XYZ file of C-alpha atoms in Angstrom:
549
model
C 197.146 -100.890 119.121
C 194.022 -102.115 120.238
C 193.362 -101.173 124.057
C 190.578 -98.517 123.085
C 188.380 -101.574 120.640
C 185.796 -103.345 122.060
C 186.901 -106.667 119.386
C 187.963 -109.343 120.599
C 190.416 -110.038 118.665
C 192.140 -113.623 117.323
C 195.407 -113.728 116.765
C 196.084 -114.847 113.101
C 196.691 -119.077 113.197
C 194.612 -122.182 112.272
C 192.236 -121.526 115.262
C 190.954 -118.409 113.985
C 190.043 -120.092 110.653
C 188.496 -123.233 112.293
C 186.438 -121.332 114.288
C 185.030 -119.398 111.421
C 184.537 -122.614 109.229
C 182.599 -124.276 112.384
C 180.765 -121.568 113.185
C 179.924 -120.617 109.227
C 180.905 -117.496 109.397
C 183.386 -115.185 107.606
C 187.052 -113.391 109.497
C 187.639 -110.317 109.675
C 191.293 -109.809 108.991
C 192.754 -106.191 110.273
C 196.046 -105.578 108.647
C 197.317 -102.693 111.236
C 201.318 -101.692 111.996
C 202.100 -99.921 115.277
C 203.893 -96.849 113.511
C 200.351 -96.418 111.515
C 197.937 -93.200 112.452
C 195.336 -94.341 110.771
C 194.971 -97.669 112.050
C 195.212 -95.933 115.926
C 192.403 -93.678 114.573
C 190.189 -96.411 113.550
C 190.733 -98.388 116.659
C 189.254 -95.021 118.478
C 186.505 -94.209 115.975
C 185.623 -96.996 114.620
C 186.343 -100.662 116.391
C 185.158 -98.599 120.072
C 181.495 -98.052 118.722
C 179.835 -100.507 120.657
C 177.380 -101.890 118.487
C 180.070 -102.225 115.671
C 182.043 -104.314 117.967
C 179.112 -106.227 118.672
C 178.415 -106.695 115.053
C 181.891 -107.894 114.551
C 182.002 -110.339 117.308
C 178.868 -111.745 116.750
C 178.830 -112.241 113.146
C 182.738 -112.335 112.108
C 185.765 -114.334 113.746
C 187.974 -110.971 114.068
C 191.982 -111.367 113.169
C 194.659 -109.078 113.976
C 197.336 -109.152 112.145
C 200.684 -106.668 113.022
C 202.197 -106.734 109.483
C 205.656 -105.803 109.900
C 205.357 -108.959 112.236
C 203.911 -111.513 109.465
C 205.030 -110.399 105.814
C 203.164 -112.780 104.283
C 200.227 -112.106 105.217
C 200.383 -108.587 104.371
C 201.876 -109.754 101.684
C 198.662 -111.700 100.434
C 195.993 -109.576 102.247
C 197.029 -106.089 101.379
C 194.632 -103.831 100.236
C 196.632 -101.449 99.150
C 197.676 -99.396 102.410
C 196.999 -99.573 106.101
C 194.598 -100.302 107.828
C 193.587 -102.758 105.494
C 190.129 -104.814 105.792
C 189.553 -107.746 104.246
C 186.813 -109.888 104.799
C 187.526 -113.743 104.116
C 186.058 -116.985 103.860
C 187.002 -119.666 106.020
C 189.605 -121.010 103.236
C 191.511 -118.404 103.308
C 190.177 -116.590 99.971
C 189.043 -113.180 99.878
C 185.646 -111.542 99.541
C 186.180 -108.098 99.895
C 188.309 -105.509 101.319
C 188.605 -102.197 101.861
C 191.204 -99.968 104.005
C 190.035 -97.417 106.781
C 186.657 -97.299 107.091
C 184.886 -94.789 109.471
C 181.943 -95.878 111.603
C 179.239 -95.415 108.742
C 181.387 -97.173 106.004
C 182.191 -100.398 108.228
C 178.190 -100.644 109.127
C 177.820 -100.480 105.465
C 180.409 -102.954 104.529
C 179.149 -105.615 107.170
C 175.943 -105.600 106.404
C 176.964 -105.795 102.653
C 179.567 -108.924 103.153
C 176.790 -110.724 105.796
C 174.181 -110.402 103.283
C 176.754 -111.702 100.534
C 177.764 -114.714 102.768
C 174.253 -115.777 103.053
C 173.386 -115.693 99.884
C 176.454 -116.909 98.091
C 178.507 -118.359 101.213
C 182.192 -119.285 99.969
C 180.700 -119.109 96.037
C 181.862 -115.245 96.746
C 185.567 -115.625 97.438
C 188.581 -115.323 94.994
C 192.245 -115.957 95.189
C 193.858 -112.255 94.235
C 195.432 -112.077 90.889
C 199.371 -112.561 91.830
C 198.924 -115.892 93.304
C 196.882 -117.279 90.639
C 198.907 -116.178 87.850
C 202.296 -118.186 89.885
C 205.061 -117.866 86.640
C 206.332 -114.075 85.287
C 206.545 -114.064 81.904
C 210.294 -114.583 81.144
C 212.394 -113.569 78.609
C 216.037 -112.040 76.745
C 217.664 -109.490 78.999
C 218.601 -106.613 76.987
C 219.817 -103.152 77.043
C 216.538 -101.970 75.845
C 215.446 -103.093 79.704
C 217.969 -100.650 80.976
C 216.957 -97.544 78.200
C 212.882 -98.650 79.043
C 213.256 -97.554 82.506
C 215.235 -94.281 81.919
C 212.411 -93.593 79.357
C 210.020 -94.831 82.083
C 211.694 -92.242 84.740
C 211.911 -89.359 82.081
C 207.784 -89.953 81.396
C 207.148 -89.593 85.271
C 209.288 -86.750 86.203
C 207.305 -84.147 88.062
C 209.907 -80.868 86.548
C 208.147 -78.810 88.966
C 208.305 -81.005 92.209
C 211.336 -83.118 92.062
C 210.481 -87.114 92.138
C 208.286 -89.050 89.913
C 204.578 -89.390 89.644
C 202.024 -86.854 90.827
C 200.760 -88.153 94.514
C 201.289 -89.617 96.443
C 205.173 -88.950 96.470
C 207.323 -91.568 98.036
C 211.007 -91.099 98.497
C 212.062 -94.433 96.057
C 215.962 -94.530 96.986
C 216.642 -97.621 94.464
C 214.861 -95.247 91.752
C 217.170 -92.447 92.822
C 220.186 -94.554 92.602
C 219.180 -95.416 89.307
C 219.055 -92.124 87.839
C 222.307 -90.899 89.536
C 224.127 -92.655 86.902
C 222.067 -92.671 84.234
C 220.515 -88.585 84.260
C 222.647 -87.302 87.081
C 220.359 -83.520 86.826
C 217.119 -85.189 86.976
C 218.662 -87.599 89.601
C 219.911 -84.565 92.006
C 217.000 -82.353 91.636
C 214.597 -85.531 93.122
C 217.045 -85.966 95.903
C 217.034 -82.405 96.772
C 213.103 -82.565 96.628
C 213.215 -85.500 98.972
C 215.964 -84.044 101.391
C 213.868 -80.436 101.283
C 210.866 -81.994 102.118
C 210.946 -84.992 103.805
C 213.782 -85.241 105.884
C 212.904 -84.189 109.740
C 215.175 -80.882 110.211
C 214.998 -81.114 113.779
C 215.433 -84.671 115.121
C 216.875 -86.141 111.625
C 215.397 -89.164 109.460
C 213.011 -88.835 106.608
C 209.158 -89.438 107.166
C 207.584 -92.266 105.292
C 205.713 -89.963 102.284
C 203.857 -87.156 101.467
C 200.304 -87.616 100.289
C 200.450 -84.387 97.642
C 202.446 -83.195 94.639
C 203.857 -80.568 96.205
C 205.126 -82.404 98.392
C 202.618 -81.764 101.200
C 200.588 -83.986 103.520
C 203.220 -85.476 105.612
C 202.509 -88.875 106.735
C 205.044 -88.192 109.753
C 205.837 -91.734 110.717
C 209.434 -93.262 110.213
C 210.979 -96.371 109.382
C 213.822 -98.287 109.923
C 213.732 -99.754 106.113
C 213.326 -97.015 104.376
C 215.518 -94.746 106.866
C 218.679 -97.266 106.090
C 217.883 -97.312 102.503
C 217.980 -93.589 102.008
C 221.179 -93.684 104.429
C 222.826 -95.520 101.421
C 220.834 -93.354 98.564
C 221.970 -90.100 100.031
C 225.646 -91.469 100.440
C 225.978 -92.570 97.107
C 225.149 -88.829 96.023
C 227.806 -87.775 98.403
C 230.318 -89.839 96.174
C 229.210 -88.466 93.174
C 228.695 -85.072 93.623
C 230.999 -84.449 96.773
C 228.588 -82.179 98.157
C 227.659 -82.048 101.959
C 223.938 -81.171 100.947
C 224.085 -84.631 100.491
C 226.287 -85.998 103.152
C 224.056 -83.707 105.473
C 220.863 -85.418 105.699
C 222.404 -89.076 105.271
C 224.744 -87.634 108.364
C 221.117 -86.593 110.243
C 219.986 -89.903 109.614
C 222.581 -91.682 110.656
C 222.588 -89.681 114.401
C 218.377 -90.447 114.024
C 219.085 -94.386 113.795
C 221.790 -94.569 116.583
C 219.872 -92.451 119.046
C 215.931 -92.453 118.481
C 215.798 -96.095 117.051
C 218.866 -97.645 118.626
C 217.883 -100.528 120.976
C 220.495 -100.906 123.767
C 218.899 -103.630 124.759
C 219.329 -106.037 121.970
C 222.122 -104.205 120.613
C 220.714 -103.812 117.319
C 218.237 -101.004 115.395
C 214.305 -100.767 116.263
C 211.873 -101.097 114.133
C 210.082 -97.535 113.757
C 208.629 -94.339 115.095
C 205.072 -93.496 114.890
C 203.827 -89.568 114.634
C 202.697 -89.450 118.099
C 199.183 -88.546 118.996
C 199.527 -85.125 118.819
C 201.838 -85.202 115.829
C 204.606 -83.891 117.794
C 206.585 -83.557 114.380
C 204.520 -80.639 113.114
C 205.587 -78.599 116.448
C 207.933 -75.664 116.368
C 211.187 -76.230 117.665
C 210.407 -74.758 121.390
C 207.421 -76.422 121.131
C 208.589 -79.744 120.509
C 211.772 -79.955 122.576
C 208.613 -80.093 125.705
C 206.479 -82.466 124.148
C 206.826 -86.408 124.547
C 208.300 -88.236 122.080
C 206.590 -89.755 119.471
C 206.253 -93.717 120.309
C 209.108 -96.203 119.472
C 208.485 -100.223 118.263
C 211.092 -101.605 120.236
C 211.011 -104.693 117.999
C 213.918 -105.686 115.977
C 213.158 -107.451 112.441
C 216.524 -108.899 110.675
C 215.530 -107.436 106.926
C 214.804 -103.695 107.749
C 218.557 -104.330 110.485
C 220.549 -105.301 107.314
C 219.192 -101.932 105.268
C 220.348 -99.918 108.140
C 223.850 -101.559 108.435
C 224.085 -101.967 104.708
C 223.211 -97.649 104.610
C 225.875 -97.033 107.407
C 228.393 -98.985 106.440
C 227.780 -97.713 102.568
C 227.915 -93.879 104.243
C 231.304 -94.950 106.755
C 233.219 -96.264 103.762
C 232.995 -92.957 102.077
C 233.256 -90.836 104.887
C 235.426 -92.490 107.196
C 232.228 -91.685 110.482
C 233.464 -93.801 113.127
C 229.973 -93.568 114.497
C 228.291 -95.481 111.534
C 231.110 -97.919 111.752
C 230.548 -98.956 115.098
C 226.875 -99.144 115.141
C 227.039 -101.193 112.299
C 229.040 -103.151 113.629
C 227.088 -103.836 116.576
C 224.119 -104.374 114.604
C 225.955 -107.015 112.269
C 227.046 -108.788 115.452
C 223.462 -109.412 116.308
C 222.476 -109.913 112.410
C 224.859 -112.631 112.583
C 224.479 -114.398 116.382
C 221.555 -113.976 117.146
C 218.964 -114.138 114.367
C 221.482 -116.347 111.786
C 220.842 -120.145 111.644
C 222.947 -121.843 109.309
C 222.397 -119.138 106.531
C 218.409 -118.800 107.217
C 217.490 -115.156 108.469
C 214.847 -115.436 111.098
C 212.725 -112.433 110.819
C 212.255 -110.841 114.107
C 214.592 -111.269 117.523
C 211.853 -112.691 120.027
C 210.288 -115.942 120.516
C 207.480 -115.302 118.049
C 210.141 -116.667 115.124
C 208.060 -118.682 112.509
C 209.641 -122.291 112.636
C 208.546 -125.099 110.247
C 207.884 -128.816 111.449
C 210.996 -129.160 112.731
C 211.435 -126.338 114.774
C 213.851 -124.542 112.058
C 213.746 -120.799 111.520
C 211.523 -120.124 108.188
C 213.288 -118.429 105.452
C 211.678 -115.174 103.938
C 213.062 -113.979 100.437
C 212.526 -110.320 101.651
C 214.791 -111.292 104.787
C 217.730 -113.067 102.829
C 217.866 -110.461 100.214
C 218.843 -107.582 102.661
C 220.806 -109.797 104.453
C 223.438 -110.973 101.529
C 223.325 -107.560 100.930
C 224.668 -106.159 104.192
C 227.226 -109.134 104.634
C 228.852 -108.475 100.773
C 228.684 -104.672 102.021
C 230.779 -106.060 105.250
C 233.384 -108.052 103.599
C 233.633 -105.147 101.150
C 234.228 -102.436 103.462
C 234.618 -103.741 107.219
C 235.992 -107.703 107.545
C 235.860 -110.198 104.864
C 235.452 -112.641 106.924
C 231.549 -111.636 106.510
C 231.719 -113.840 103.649
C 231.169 -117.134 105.279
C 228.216 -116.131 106.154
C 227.287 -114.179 102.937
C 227.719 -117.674 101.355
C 225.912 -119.489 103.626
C 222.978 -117.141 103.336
C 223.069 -117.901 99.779
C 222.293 -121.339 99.916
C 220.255 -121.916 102.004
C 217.979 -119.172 99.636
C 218.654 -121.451 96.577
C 217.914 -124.691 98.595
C 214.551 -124.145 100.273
C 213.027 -120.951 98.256
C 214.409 -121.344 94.471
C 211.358 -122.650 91.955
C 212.588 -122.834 88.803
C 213.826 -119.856 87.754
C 212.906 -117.598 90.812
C 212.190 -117.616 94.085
C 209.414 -118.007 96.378
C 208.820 -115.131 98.900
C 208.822 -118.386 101.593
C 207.684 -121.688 102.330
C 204.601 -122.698 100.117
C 202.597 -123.428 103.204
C 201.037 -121.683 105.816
C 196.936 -120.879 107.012
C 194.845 -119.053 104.383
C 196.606 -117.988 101.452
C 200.388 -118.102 102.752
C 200.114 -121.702 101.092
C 199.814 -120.364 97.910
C 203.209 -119.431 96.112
C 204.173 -115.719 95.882
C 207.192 -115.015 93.327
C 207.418 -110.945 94.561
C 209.656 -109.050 91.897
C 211.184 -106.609 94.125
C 212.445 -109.280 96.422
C 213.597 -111.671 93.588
C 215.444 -108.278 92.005
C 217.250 -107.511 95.615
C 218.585 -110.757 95.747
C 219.649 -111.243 92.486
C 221.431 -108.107 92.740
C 223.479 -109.179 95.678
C 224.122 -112.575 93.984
C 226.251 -110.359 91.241
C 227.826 -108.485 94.533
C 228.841 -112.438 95.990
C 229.680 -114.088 92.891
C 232.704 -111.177 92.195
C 233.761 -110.878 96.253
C 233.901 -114.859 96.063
C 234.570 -115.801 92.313
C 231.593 -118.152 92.344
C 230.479 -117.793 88.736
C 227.222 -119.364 90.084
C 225.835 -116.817 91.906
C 225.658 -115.008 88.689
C 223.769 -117.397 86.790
C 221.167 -117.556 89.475
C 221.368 -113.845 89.120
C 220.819 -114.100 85.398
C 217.524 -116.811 85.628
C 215.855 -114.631 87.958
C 216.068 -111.345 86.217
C 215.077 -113.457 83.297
C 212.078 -115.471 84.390
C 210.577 -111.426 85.093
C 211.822 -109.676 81.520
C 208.825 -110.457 79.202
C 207.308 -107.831 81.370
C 209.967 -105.855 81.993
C 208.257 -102.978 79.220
C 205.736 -102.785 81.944
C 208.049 -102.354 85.313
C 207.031 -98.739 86.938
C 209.795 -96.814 88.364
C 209.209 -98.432 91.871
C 211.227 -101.307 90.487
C 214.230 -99.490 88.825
C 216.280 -101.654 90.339
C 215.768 -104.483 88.366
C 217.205 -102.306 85.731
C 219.864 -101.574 87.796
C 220.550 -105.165 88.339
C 220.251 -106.153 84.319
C 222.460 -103.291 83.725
C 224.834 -104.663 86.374
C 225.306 -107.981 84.572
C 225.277 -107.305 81.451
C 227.723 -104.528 81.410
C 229.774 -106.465 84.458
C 230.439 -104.012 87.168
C 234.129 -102.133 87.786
C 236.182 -104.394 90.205
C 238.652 -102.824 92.249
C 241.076 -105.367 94.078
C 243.068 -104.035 96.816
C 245.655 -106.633 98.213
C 245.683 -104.292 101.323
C 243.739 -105.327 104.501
C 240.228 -103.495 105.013
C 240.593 -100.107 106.492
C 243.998 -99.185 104.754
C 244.773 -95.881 102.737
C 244.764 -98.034 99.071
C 241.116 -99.532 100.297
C 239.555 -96.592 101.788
C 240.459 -94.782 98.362
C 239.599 -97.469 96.618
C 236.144 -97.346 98.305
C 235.603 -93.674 97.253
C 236.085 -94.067 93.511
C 234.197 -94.700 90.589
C 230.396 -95.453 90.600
C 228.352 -96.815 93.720
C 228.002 -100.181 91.174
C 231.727 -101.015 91.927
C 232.542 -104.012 93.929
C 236.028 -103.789 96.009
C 237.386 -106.874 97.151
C 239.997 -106.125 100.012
C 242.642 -108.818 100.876
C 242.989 -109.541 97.463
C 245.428 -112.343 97.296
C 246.533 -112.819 93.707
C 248.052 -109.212 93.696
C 251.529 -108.079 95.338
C 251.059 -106.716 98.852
C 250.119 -102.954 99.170
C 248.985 -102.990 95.504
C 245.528 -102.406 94.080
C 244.156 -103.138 90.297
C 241.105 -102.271 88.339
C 239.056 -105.113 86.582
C 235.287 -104.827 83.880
C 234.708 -107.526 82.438
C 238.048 -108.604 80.414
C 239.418 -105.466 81.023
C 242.355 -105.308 83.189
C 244.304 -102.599 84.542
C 247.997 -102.613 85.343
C 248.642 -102.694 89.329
C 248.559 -99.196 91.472
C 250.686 -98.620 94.444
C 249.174 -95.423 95.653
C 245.426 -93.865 95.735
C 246.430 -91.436 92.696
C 247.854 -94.247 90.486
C 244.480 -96.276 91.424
C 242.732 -93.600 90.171
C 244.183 -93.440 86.691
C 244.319 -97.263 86.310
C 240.328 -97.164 86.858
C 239.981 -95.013 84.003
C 242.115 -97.195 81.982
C 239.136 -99.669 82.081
C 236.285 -97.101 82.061
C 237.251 -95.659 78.780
């Protein structure tokens, strides 16, 4: 990232900050990701002028931080995008911040922040808004939550684009799956826009987002978390609609994650692709088979792993693709041995694993979320013996990150601001939805009520949640309603469970090796609704109904 900037660069840590406060002088934090264009660019243009660099060095302690490598500090330092720059005081608060900044904007800006520092010093810093204010308002859970969002999603519906909102347009596969129960035609139409326009045609996966309305600007990099997400988004269509012009692109996908961002080497999925300096994407076909390919991060994180093998093994179990099966199976097998400790998710598989006093992997909500998720998604459709570790997973989140009625994003200590709590509500939503998946597959009523508290201690603002966060409708609707159970006493992999698999809503929960049934037999459960027991795939069918009605 940085070979062409004449910086020299700190590496984020105590150090950085003890050399600023010594010296009396603010840090510079860069907020960069290796898949990011803009952050190359500014590198070239901006951190290689000379006397800027010699401005930085002289006056700043400069910090790099790679943020798909330290979540919470992007977390706390984001300015809204990437590159971000943020200028801090030697306490970790900020002063100001901006995001790319060309070679006459950054001489501007550091003149501006070393004439604030002298004349205010740390008087000028402030602690951003979300970790001052540290408790959501909480409140009832309702239906209304549920209706506010559809209402929310109707509002923001661009008729003439597909998707929601004007620009920039971002694919939102939890909003989709939202809407593809709720207002299947305004549902479909978005995922064709996103499938039409976003999905690479000729290697497969979808780019990040498109800066326009229409749909246009490209921003041509992809990642593994949103790749595996739209994996299961596009699947889920599939088993509503039946139609291969959705099976096609999650099938693209699918052959884009085991070939482009497959990593033999640790067996698992990498972490993204960036556009490539001469945006090899926007070739022609001729033109781009004889270019290089665009540049691969090798590095494999545990949280954007589990959306992959939670969007293969979501697409396998409704298809039957032996290739999504065994790659997420090899992925799981490294989910579980090699970045598992005794339920805590460490975040990426190399020795740069944060580790608290004593020496143990440190949990990240983020992390534990999408890993319960792909282990319930596991026991569901693969091996249920997946739920050992599903469990496991669970408590260690309730142990070290649950604070009253939430949960932290991690450990309330860190440098700078990462000792300040952060209770983020898409995380605490993710893993409150796959508490509803564990308490059914396990019959652990508890998981449910931890489900409940959370989605509570964020409803007195739920009136307020954009679409981003239709999942926490999703997961409101989920509990309150109870979600179709399908128990198949048949093991995973048989005719009864693959059909069970491929009925009903994508909200369902099947529960294979189902031992309070008769062998070979499969029943429907909602709530206190219970169906009579089904022998075949046809007789399953009807008995779901029986409980849907």
């Amino acid at each position: 990232m940085d070979d062409t900037t004449r910086v020299e660069w700190r590496e984020w840590g105590q150090d950085a900050f003890d050399e600023a406060a010594e010296a009396d002088v603010p840090v510079l934090l860069s907020l960069t990701a290796t898949w990011c264009d803009h952050c190359h660019e500014m590198d070239d243009e901006t951190y290689a002028e000379p006397r800027i660099a010699a401005n930085v060095n002289d006056s700043f302690v400069p910090v790099r931080v790679d943020v798909d490598r330290y979540p919470r500090v992007r977390d706390r330092y984001n300015m809204g995008g990437f590159p971000s720059t943020v200028f801090l005081a030697p306490d970790g608060k900020v002063l100001t911040g901006a995001g790319y900044l060309g070679p006459d904007g950054m001489r501007q800006v550091l003149d501006s922040v070393r004439t604030m520092w002298d004349t205010k010093g740390s008087g000028a810093a402030r602690v951003p808004r979300p970790l001052r204010d540290d408790n959501p308002p909480a409140g009832e859970l309702t239906a209304d939550i549920e209706s506010a969002m559809l209402g929310q999603l109707s509002e923001n519906y661009d008729e003439t684009a597909g998707g929601w909102g004007e620009s920039p347009k971002f694919p939102l596969p939890d909003t989709l799956e939202f809407a593809l129960k709720r207002d299947r035609e305004m549902a479909l139409r978005s995922y064709d826009a996103v499938g039409a326009n976003l999905l690479d045609e000729y290697d497969g996966g979808f780019y990040r987002f498109a800066t326009d309305r229409d749909w246009s600007g490209l921003q041509r990099e992809k990642l593994l978390d949103s790749n595996g997400a739209l994996v299961r988004a596009f699947a889920n269509a599939y088993l509503h609609t039946g139609k291969d012009e959705y099976r096609d692109p999650a099938d693209r996908t699918v052959e884009f994650l085991t070939t482009t961002l497959w990593n033999a080497d640790a067996d698992a999925f990498a972490n993204s692709q960036a556009p490539g300096k001469d945006d090899a994407h926007s070739l022609d076909a001729t033109e781009r088979a004889a270019a290089d390919e665009p540049p691969v991060d090798r590095g494999v994180f545990a949280g954007s792993n589990s959306l992959a093998i939670e969007g293969l093994l979501t697409y396998y179990a409704y298809t039957d693709d032996d290739r999504a099966r065994r790659y997420a199976e090899r992925a799981l097998a490294t989910l579980r041995e090699d970045l598992l400790e005794e339920g805590v998710v460490a975040h990426v598989r190399d020795d740069a694993v944060e580790r608290d006093a004593d020496g143990d992997a440190v949990p990240l909500l983020a992390n534990q979320a999408r890993a319960l998720a792909a282990l319930t998604t596991a026991a569901s459709t693969l091996e249920t013996d997946a739920l050992a570790d599903a469990t496991a997973v669970a408590e260690a989140t309730i142990d070290r990150l649950h604070d009253e009625d939430s949960f932290l994003d991690g450990p309330a200590e860190g440098v700078g601001l990462c000792e300040r709590p952060l209770r983020p509500l898409d995380s605490n939503v993710a893993f409150a939805d796959a508490l509803i998946d564990l308490a059914v597959l396990t019959g652990e009523d508890r998981y449910c009520e931890f489900a409940r508290e959370t989605l509570e201690a964020f409803a007195g603002a739920s009136d307020r949640f954009t679409v981003q966060v239709a999942r926490y409708a999703t997961a409101v609707s989920r509990l309150l309603e109870e979600p179709l159970v399908i128990r198949v006493a048949a093991d995973p992999g048989s005719d009864l469970h693959r059909a069970a698999l491929r009925m009903a809503d994508h909200e369902k929960v099947v529960i294979p090796d189902a031992d309070d049934l008769k062998a070979g037999t499969a029943r429907a459960e909602r709530g206190d609704r219970v169906s009579e027991s089904a022998e075949t795939p046809d007789e399953l069918g009807e008995r779901i109904q029986s409980v849907l009605d």
